[in-house]
Tab-separated table of C-alpha atoms in Angstrom:
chain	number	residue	atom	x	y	z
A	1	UNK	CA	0.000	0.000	0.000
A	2	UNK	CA	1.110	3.268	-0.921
A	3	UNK	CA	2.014	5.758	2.248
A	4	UNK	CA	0.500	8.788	-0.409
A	5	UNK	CA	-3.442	6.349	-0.134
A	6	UNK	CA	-3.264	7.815	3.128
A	7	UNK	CA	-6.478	6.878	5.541
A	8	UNK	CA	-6.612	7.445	8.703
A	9	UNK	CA	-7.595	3.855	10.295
A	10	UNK	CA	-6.541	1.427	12.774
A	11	UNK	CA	-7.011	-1.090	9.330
A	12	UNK	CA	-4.681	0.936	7.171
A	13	UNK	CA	-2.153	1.208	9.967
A	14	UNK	CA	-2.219	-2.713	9.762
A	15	UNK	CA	-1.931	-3.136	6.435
A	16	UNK	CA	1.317	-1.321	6.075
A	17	UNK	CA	2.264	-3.087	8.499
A	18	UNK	CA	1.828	-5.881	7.144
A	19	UNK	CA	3.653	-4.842	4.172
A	20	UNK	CA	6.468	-3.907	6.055
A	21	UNK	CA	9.693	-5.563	5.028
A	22	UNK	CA	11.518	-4.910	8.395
A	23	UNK	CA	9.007	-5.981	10.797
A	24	UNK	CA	10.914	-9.402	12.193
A	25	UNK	CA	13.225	-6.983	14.129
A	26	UNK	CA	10.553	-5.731	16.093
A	27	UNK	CA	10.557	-9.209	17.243
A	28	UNK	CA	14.451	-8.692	17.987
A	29	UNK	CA	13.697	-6.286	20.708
A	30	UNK	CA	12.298	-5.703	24.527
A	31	UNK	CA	9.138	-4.221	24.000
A	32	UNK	CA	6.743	-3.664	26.983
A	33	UNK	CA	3.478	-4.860	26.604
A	34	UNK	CA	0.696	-1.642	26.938
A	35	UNK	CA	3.558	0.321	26.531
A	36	UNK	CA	4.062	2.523	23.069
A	37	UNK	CA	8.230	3.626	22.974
A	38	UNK	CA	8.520	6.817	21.085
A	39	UNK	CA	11.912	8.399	22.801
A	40	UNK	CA	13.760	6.569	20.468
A	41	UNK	CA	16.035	9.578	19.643
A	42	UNK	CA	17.109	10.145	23.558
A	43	UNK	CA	17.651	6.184	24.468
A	44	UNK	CA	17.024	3.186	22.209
A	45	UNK	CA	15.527	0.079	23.715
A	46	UNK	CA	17.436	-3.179	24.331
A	47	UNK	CA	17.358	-5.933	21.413
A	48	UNK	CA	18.082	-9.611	22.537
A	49	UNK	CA	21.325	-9.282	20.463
A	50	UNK	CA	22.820	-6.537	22.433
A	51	UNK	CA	21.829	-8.588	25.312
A	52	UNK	CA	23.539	-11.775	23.693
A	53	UNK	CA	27.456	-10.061	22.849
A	54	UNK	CA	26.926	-8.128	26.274
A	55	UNK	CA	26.658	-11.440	27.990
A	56	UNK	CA	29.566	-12.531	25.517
A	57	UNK	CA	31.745	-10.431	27.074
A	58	UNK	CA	30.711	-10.706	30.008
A	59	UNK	CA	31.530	-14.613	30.117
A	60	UNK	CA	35.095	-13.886	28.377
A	61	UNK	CA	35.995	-11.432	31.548
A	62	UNK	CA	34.399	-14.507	33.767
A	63	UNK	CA	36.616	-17.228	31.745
A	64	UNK	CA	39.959	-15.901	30.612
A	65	UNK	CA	40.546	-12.353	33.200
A	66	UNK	CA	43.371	-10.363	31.427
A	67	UNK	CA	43.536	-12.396	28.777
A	68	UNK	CA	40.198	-11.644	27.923
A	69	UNK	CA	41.895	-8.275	26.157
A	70	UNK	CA	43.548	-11.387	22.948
A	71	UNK	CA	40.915	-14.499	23.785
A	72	UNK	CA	37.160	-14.679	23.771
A	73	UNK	CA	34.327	-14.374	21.584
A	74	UNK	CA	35.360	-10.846	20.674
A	75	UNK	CA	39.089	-9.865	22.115
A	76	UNK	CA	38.953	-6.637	23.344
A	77	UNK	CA	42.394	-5.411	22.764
A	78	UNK	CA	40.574	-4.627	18.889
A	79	UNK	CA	37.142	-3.989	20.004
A	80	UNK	CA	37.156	-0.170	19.103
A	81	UNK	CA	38.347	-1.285	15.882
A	82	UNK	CA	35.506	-4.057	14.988
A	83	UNK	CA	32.747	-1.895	15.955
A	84	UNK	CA	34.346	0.877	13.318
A	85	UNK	CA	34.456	-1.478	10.458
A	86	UNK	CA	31.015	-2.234	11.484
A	87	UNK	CA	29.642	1.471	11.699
A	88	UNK	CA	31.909	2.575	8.520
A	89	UNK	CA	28.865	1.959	6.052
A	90	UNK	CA	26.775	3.829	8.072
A	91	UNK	CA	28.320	6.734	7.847
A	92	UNK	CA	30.183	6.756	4.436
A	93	UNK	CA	33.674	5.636	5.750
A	94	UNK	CA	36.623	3.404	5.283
A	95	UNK	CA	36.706	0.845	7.647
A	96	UNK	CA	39.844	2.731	9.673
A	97	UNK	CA	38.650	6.113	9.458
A	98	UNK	CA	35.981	5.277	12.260
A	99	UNK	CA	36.918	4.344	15.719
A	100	UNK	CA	34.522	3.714	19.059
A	101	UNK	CA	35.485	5.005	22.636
A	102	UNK	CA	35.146	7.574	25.034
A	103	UNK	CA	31.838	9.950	24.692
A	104	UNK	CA	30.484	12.398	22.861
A	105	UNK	CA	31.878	15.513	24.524
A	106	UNK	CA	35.027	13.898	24.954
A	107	UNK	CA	35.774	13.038	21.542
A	108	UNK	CA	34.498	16.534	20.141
A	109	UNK	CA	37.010	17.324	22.632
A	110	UNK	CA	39.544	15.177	21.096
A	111	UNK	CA	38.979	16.530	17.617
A	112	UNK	CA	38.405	20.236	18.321
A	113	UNK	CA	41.895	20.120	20.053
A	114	UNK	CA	43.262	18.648	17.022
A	115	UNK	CA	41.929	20.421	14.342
A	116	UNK	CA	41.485	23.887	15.889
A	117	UNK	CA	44.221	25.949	15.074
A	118	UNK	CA	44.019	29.543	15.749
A	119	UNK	CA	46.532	31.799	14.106
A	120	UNK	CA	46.375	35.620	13.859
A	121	UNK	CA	43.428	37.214	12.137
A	122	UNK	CA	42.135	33.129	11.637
A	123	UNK	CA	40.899	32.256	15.355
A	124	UNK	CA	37.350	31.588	15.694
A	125	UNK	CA	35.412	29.141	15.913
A	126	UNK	CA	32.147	28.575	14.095
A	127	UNK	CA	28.877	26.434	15.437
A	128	UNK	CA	25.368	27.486	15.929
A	129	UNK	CA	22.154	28.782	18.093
A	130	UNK	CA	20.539	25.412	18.314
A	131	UNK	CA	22.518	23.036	18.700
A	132	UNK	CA	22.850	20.835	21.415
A	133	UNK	CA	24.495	22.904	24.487
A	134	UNK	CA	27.019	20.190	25.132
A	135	UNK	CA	28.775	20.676	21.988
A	136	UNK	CA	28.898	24.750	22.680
A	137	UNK	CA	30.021	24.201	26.068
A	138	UNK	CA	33.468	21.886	24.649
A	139	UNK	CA	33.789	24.444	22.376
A	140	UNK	CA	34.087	27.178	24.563
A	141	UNK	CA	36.351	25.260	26.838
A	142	UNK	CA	38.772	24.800	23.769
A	143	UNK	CA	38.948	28.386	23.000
A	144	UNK	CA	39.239	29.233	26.656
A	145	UNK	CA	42.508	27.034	26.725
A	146	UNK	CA	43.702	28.946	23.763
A	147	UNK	CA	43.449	31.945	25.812
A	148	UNK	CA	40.404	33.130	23.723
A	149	UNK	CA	37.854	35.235	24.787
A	150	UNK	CA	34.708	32.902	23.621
A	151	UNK	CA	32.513	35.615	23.749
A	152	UNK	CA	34.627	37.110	20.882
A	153	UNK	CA	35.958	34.028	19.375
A	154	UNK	CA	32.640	31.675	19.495
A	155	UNK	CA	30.603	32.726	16.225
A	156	UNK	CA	27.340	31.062	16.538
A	157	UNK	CA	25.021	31.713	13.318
A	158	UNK	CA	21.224	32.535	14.385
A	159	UNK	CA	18.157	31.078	12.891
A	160	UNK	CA	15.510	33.229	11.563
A	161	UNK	CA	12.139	31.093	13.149
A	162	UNK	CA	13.990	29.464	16.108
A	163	UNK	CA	13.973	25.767	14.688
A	164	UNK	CA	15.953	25.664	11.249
A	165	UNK	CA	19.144	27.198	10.219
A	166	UNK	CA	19.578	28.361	6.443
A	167	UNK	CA	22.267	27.058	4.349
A	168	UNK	CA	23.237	30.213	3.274
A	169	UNK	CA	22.755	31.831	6.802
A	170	UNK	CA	25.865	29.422	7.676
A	171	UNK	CA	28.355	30.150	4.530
A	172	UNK	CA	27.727	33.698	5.387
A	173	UNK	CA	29.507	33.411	8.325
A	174	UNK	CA	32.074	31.361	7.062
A	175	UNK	CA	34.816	34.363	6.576
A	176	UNK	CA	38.661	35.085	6.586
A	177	UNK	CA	38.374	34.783	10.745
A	178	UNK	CA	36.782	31.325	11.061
A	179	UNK	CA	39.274	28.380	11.548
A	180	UNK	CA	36.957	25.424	12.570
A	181	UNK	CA	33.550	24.915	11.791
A	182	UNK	CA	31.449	22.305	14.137
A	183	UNK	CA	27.590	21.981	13.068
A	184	UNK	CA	25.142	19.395	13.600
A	185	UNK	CA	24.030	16.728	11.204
A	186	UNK	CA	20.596	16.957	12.218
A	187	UNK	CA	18.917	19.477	14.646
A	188	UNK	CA	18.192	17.895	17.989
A	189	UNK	CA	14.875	19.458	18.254
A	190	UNK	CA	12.905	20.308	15.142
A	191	UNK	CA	15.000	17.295	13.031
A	192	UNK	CA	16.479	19.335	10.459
A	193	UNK	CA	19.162	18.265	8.065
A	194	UNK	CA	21.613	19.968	7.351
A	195	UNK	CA	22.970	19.795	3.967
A	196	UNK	CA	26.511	18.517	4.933
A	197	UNK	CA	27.728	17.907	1.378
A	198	UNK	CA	27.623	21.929	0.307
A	199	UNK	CA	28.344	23.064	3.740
A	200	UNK	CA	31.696	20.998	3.334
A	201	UNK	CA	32.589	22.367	0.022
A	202	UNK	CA	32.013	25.883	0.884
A	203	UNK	CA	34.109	25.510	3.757
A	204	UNK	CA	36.639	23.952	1.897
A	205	UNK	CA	36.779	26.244	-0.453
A	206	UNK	CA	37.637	28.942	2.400
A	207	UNK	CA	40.540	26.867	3.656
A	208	UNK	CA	37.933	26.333	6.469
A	209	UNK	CA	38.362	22.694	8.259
A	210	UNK	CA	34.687	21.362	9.318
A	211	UNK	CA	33.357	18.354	11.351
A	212	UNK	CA	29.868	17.390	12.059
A	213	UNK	CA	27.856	16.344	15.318
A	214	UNK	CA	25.588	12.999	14.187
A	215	UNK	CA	24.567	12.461	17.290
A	216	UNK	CA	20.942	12.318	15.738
A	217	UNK	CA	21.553	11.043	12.329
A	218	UNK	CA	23.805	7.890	12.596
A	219	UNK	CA	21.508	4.876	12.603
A	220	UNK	CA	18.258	6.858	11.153
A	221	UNK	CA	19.853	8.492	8.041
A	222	UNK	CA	22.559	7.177	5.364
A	223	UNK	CA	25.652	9.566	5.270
A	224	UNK	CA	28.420	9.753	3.002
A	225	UNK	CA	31.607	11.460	5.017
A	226	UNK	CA	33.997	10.498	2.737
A	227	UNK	CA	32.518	11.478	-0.765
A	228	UNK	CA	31.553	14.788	1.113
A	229	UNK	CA	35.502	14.989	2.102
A	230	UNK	CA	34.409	16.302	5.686
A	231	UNK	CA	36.903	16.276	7.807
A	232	UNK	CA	35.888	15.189	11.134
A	233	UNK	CA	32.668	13.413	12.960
A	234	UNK	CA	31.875	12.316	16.160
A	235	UNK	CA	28.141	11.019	17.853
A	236	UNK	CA	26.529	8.673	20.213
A	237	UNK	CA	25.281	5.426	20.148
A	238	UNK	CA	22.907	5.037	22.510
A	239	UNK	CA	19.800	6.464	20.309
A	240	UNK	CA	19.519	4.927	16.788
A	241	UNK	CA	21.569	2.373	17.306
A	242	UNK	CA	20.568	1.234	20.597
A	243	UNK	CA	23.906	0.819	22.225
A	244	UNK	CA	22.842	1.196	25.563
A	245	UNK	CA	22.501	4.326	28.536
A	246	UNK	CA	26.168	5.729	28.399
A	247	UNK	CA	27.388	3.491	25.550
A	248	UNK	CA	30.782	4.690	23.948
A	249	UNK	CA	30.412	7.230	21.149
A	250	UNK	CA	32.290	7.305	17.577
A	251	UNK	CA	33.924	9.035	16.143
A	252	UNK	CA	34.998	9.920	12.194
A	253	UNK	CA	38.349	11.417	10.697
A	254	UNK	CA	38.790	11.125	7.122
A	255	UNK	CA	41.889	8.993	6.401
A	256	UNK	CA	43.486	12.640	4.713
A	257	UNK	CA	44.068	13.452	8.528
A	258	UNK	CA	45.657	10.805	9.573
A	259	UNK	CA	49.751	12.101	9.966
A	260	UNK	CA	48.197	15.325	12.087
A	261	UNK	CA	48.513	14.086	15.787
A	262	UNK	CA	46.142	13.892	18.093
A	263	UNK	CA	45.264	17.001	20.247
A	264	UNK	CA	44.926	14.526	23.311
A	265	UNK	CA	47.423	11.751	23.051
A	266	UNK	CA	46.862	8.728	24.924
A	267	UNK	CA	48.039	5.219	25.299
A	268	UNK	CA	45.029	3.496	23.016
A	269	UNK	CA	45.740	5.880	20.317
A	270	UNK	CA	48.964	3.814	19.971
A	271	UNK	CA	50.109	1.558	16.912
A	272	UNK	CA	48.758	-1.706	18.449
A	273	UNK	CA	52.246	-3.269	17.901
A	274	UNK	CA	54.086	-0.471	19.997
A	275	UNK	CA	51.500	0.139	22.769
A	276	UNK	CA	52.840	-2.279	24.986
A	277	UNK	CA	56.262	-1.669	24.522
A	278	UNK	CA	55.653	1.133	26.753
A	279	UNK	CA	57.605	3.798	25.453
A	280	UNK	CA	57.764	7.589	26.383
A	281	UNK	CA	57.568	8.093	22.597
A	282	UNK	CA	53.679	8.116	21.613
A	283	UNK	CA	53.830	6.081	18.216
A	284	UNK	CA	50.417	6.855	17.019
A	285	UNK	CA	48.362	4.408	15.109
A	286	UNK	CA	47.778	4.970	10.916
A	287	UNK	CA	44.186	5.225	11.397
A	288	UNK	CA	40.987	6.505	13.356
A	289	UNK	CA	41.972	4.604	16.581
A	290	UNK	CA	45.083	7.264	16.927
A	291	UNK	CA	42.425	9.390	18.044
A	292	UNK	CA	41.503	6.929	21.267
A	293	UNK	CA	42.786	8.326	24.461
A	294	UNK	CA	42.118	6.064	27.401
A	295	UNK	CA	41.022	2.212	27.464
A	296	UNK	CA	37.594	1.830	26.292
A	297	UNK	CA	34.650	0.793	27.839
A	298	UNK	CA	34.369	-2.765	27.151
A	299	UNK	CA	31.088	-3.919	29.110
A	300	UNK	CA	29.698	-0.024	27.151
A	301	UNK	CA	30.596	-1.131	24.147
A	302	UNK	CA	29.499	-4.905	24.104
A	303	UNK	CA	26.076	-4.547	23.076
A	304	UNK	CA	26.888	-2.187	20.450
A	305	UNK	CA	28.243	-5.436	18.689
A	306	UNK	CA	24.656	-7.319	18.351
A	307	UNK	CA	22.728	-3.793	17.483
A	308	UNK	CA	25.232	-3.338	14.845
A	309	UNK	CA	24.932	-6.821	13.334
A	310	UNK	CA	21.065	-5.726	12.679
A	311	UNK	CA	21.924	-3.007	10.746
A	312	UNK	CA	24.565	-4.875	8.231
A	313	UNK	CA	21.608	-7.288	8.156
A	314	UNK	CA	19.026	-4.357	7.655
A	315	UNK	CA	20.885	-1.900	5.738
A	316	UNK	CA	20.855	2.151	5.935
A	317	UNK	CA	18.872	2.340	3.119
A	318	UNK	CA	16.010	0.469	3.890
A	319	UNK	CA	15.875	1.708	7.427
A	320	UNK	CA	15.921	5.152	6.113
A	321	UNK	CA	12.958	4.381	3.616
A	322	UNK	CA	10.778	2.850	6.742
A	323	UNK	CA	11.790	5.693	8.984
A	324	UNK	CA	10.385	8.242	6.150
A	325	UNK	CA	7.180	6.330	5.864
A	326	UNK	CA	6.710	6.204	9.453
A	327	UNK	CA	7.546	10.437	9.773
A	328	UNK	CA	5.368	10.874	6.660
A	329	UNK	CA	2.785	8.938	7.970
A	330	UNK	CA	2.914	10.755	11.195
A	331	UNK	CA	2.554	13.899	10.082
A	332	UNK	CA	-0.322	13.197	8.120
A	333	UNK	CA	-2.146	11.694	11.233
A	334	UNK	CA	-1.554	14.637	13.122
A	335	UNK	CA	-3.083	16.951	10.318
A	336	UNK	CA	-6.050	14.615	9.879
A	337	UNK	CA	-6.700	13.747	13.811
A	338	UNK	CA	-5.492	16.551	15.576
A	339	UNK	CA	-6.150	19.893	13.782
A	340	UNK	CA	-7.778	22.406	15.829
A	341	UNK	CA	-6.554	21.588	19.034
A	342	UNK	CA	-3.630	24.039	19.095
A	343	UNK	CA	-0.930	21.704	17.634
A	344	UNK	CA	1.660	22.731	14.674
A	345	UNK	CA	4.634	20.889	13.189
A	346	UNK	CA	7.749	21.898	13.965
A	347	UNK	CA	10.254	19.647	11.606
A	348	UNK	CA	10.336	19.738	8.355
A	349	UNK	CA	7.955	18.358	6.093
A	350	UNK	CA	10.388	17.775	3.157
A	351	UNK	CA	12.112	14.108	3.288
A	352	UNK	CA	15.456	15.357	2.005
A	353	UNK	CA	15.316	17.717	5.145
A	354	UNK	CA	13.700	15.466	7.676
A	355	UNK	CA	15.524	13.608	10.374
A	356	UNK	CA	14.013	10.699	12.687
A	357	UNK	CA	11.678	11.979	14.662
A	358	UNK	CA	8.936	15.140	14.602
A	359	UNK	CA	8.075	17.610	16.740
A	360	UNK	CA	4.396	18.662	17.725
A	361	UNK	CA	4.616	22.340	19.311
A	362	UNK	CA	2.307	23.060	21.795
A	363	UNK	CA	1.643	25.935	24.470
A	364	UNK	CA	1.223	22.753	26.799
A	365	UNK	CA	3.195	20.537	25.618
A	366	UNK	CA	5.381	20.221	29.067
A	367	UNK	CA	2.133	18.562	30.748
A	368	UNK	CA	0.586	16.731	28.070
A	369	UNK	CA	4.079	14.386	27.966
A	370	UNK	CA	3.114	14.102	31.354
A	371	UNK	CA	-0.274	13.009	30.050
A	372	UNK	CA	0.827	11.029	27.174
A	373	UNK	CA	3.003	8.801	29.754
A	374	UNK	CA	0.002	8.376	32.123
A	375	UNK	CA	-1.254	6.850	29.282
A	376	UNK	CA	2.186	4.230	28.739
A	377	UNK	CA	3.254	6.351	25.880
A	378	UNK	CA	6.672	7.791	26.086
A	379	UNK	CA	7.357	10.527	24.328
A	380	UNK	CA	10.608	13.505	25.228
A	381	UNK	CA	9.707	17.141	26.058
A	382	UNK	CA	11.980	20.179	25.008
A	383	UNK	CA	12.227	23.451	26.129
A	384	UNK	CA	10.010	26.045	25.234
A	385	UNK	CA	7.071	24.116	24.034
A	386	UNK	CA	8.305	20.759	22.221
A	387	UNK	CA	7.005	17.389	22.167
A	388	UNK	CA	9.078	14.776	20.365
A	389	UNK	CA	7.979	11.990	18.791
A	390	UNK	CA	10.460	9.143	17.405
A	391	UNK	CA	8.957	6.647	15.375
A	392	UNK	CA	12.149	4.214	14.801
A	393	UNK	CA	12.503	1.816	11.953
A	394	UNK	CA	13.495	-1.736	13.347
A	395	UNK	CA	11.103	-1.549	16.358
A	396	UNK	CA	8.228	1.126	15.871
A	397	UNK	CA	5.086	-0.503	14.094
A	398	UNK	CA	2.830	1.988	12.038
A	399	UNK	CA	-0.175	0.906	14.185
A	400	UNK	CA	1.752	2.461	17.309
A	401	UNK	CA	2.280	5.612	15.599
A	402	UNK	CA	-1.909	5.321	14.686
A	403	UNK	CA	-2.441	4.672	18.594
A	404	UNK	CA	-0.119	7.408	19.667
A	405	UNK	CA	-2.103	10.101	17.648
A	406	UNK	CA	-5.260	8.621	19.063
A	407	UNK	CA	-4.164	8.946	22.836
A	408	UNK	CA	-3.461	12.583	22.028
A	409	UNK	CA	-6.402	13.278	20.824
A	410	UNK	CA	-8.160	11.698	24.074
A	411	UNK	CA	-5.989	13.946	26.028
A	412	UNK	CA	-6.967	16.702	24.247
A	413	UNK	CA	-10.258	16.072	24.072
A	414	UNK	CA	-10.592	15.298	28.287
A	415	UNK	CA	-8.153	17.949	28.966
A	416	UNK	CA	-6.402	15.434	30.982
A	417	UNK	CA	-3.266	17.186	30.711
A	418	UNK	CA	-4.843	19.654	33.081
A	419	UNK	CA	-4.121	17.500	35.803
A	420	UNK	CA	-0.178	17.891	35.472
A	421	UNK	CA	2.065	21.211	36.050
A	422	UNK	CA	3.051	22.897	32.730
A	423	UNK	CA	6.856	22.383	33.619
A	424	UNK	CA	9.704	19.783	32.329
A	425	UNK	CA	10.505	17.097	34.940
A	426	UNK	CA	13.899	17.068	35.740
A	427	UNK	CA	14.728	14.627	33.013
A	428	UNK	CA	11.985	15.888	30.232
């Protein structure tokens, strides 16, 4: 059935359903019965698989100790390593220009302390209004430790509604002064993407180096880093790909930048051959992994292993296709079911611009999450008035999504979000 037949019944939501060449991984994953998972985009849920190479590793430490880091199911003196040949299609990379370790923050760290390199009349750094605060507080830090003002030296471009940033708005900015550029992939509230491929080029062509945040594109949208030459990437992997709470974050450096030395050396960013050989001479490793700095979080990064598995199995492309058709479809509930009750889009309708997940603005939308969990459906509040709503591809069904908009419209209908402060918990 075609997603454009659009009807707004429980029978249609079934058919496509039906019709839904990825539906056996719902099966793959921990799904509470009553319960309808739409936070997605903040924390994925736990597949059996991630259980199963969790409880891999967990036998190796129980079986071989220390020599658990060479023996086992999956040795993890080269764990970083597997899991970046694993994640390389997803992003558009050579197998050894992606590595896994450390966090988010750390590794923008990590790369912002490599690639920033402020020289007179070319020292500032540019990012933007919306993304995630994180990412502006590393950057700040960096320029800080430059002994840069970043008041001065922080050039953050500003977006004309409050949810999307123009193109053009960004390669404005882009000037004689700017020596790094650090944007999001896609915007962590209204689900914009950016388009990476021009942004790169116009940097490049400014002598500009630029590197991308993917915290919430990597596992929902295909990328291509390499045949967009950017230079850098880093993200998490506990939302699309359903890594786990705190599971160890990747990070991307084309294979160009591989002779520059890390900004923050550290013992796991050594040639595997030398690390042990415990020199005061860092040897760095002729790949991604020079850019590790500490010893990574094994029992973090076990059931990253399974999740990954799913989507070689899957493929980017197809998940991408369902994720669209679950958006689109959506969107077109919302319109249909829910107009006249104060609601309005705030992501982009366009596919080539839409991310993951929607957001439904509200003047109440702080208390109706409160509402919509009441009613076991989890949804993810953001300040000022932002519900969002992830429908993801392996384990969201399209009857879900129909329910979801249903149970909204019984909330709205009873004013049952009435009953709950209009204010974020303190996790929203």
């Amino acid at each position: 059935m075609d997603i454009n037949n659009f009807m707004s019944t429980k029978e249609y939501a079934k058919t496509l359903d039906q019709e839904d060449p990825l539906v056996s991984y719902r099966e793959e994953f921990y799904l509470n019965p009553g319960m309808i998972y739409m936070d997605g985009n903040s924390l994925g849920l736990l597949s059996k698989r991630a259980e199963k190479s969790l409880m891999k590793s967990l036998e190796d430490w129980k079986k071989y100790g220390i020599d658990g880091w060479t023996e086992g199911a999956e040795p993890w003196f080269y764990f970083s390593e597997r899991l970046g040949e694993l994640s390389a299609p997803l992003v558009g990379a050579l197998e050894d220009e992606v590595i896994m370790g450390g966090s988010t923050t750390a590794n923008l760290h990590q790369l912002a302390a490599t690639f920033f390199e402020p020289r007179a009349g070319r020292n500032k750094v540019l990012a933007d209004e919306l993304t995630f605060p994180s990412d502006i507080y590393a950057l700040q830090s960096q320029l800080r430790l430059h002994g840069l003002d970043p008041s001065a030296h922080l050039v953050q471009v500003k977006s004309q509604d409050g949810k999307f940033l123009e193109e053009d708005d960004i390669i404005e900015e882009m000037n004689e002064e700017i020596a790094l550029i650090v944007l999001p992939t896609v915007l962590y509230r209204s689900g914009q993407i950016l388009d990476m491929e021009r942004l790169t080029k116009e940097a490049h062509a400014r002598g500009i180096m630029i590197g991308f945040d993917a915290c919430h594109s990597v596992g929902a949208i295909p990328h291509l880093f390499d045949n967009w030459e950017v230079d850098f990437a880093f993200w998490c992997n506990y939302k699309h790909l359903n890594g786990g709470p705190g599971c160890v974050a990747g990070l991307y450096v084309n294979r160009k930048h591989f002779a520059r030395k890390p900004g923050l050396a550290g013992w796991f960013g050594s040639r595997k051959d030398k690390q042990f050989a415990m020199e005061h001479t860092f040897t760095q490793a002729n790949s991604a992994g020079a850019f590790q700095i500490g010893t990574p979080h094994i029992l973090s990064m076990a059931p990253l292993l399974g999740s990954l598995e799913m989507f070689a199995e899957a493929g980017i492309e197809q998940v991408r296709k369902k994720s669209l058709r679950l958006t689109q479809y959506l969107m077109d509930l919302i319109q249909s079911e829910l107009t006249g009750y104060g609601f309005e889009i705030g992501s982009p309708r366009h596919e080539s611009k839409r991310g993951g997940h929607i957001i439904l603005e509200h003047p109440e939308a702080a208390r109706i999450c409160k509402a919509l969990k009441q009613e076991a459906i989890i949804p993810d509040y953001r300040e000022p008035n932002m519900i969002r709503l992830a429908p993801v591809a392996l384990y969201t069904s399209f009857q879900e999504v129909y329910e979801t908009v249903q149970v909204l419209k019984k909330i709205m209908d009873g004013r049952l979000y009435e009953n709950y402060e209009n204010k974020r918990g303190i996790i929203a």
